[in-house]
PDB file of C-alpha atoms in Angstrom:
ATOM      1  CA  MET A  16      -5.282 -17.422 -27.917  1.00  0.00           C
ATOM      2  CA  LEU A  17      -2.520 -17.200 -25.284  1.00  0.00           C
ATOM      3  CA  GLU A  18      -1.519 -13.750 -26.532  1.00  0.00           C
ATOM      4  CA  PHE A  19      -5.165 -12.636 -26.249  1.00  0.00           C
ATOM      5  CA  ILE A  20      -5.330 -13.881 -22.636  1.00  0.00           C
ATOM      6  CA  LEU A  21      -2.095 -12.032 -21.791  1.00  0.00           C
ATOM      7  CA  ILE A  22      -3.408  -8.831 -23.432  1.00  0.00           C
ATOM      8  CA  MET A  23      -6.658  -9.136 -21.436  1.00  0.00           C
ATOM      9  CA  ILE A  24      -5.066 -10.029 -18.067  1.00  0.00           C
ATOM     10  CA  LEU A  25      -1.757  -8.140 -17.893  1.00  0.00           C
ATOM     11  CA  PRO A  26      -2.899  -4.476 -18.161  1.00  0.00           C
ATOM     12  CA  PRO A  27      -5.338  -4.666 -15.190  1.00  0.00           C
ATOM     13  CA  ILE A  28      -2.650  -6.387 -13.088  1.00  0.00           C
ATOM     14  CA  ILE A  29      -0.143  -3.650 -13.978  1.00  0.00           C
ATOM     15  CA  VAL A  30      -2.714  -0.929 -13.166  1.00  0.00           C
ATOM     16  CA  VAL A  31      -3.654  -2.550  -9.841  1.00  0.00           C
ATOM     17  CA  ALA A  32       0.004  -3.080  -8.930  1.00  0.00           C
ATOM     18  CA  SER A  33       0.920   0.541  -9.724  1.00  0.00           C
ATOM     19  CA  LEU A  34      -2.112   1.849  -7.786  1.00  0.00           C
ATOM     20  CA  THR A  35      -1.185  -0.377  -4.834  1.00  0.00           C
ATOM     21  CA  VAL A  36       2.382   0.966  -4.891  1.00  0.00           C
ATOM     22  CA  VAL A  37       1.194   4.599  -5.126  1.00  0.00           C
ATOM     23  CA  PHE A  38      -1.452   4.276  -2.392  1.00  0.00           C
ATOM     24  CA  GLY A  39       0.762   2.051  -0.221  1.00  0.00           C
ATOM     25  CA  TRP A  40       3.659   4.511  -0.472  1.00  0.00           C
ATOM     26  CA  GLY A  41       1.398   7.478   0.312  1.00  0.00           C
ATOM     27  CA  TRP A  42      -0.195   5.566   3.218  1.00  0.00           C
ATOM     28  CA  MET A  43       3.239   4.632   4.603  1.00  0.00           C
ATOM     29  CA  GLY A  44       4.300   8.293   4.447  1.00  0.00           C
ATOM     30  CA  LYS A  45       1.084   9.290   6.233  1.00  0.00           C
ATOM     31  CA  GLU A  46       1.665   6.598   8.878  1.00  0.00           C
ATOM     32  CA  ARG A  47       5.209   7.874   9.396  1.00  0.00           C
ATOM     33  CA  VAL A  48       3.967  11.446   9.952  1.00  0.00           C
ATOM     34  CA  GLU A  49       1.257  10.236  12.358  1.00  0.00           C
ATOM     35  CA  SER A  50       3.767   8.077  14.261  1.00  0.00           C
ATOM     36  CA  ASP A  51       6.030  11.132  14.644  1.00  0.00           C
ATOM     37  CA  GLU A  52       3.073  13.150  15.998  1.00  0.00           C
ATOM     38  CA  HIS A  53       1.759  10.365  18.260  1.00  0.00           C
ATOM     39  CA  GLN A  54       4.885   8.444  19.238  1.00  0.00           C
ATOM     40  CA  GLY A  55       3.600   7.619  22.755  1.00  0.00           C
ATOM     41  CA  GLU A  56       0.181   6.487  21.496  1.00  0.00           C
ATOM     42  CA  ARG A  57       1.767   4.175  18.949  1.00  0.00           C
ATOM     43  CA  GLY A  58       3.877   2.535  21.678  1.00  0.00           C
ATOM     44  CA  ASP A  59       0.688   1.852  23.655  1.00  0.00           C
ATOM     45  CA  LYS A  60      -0.954   0.326  20.565  1.00  0.00           C
ATOM     46  CA  GLN A  61       2.009  -2.021  20.054  1.00  0.00           C
ATOM     47  CA  LYS A  62       1.760  -3.176  23.690  1.00  0.00           C
ATOM     48  CA  MET A  63      -1.962  -3.928  23.207  1.00  0.00           C
ATOM     49  CA  ARG A  64      -1.190  -6.113  20.174  1.00  0.00           C
TER      50      ARG A  64
END
């Protein structure tokens, strides 16, 4: 029974984790490019927060 639960639960977690890493990494790269383009704007945003 425990093995069945692990087989049912682990693959989706692995898929979600890998997708999160891929999208998070891509999003971070995009953010970095945008911050390089809009360095002044980003400084203003940080002041607002």
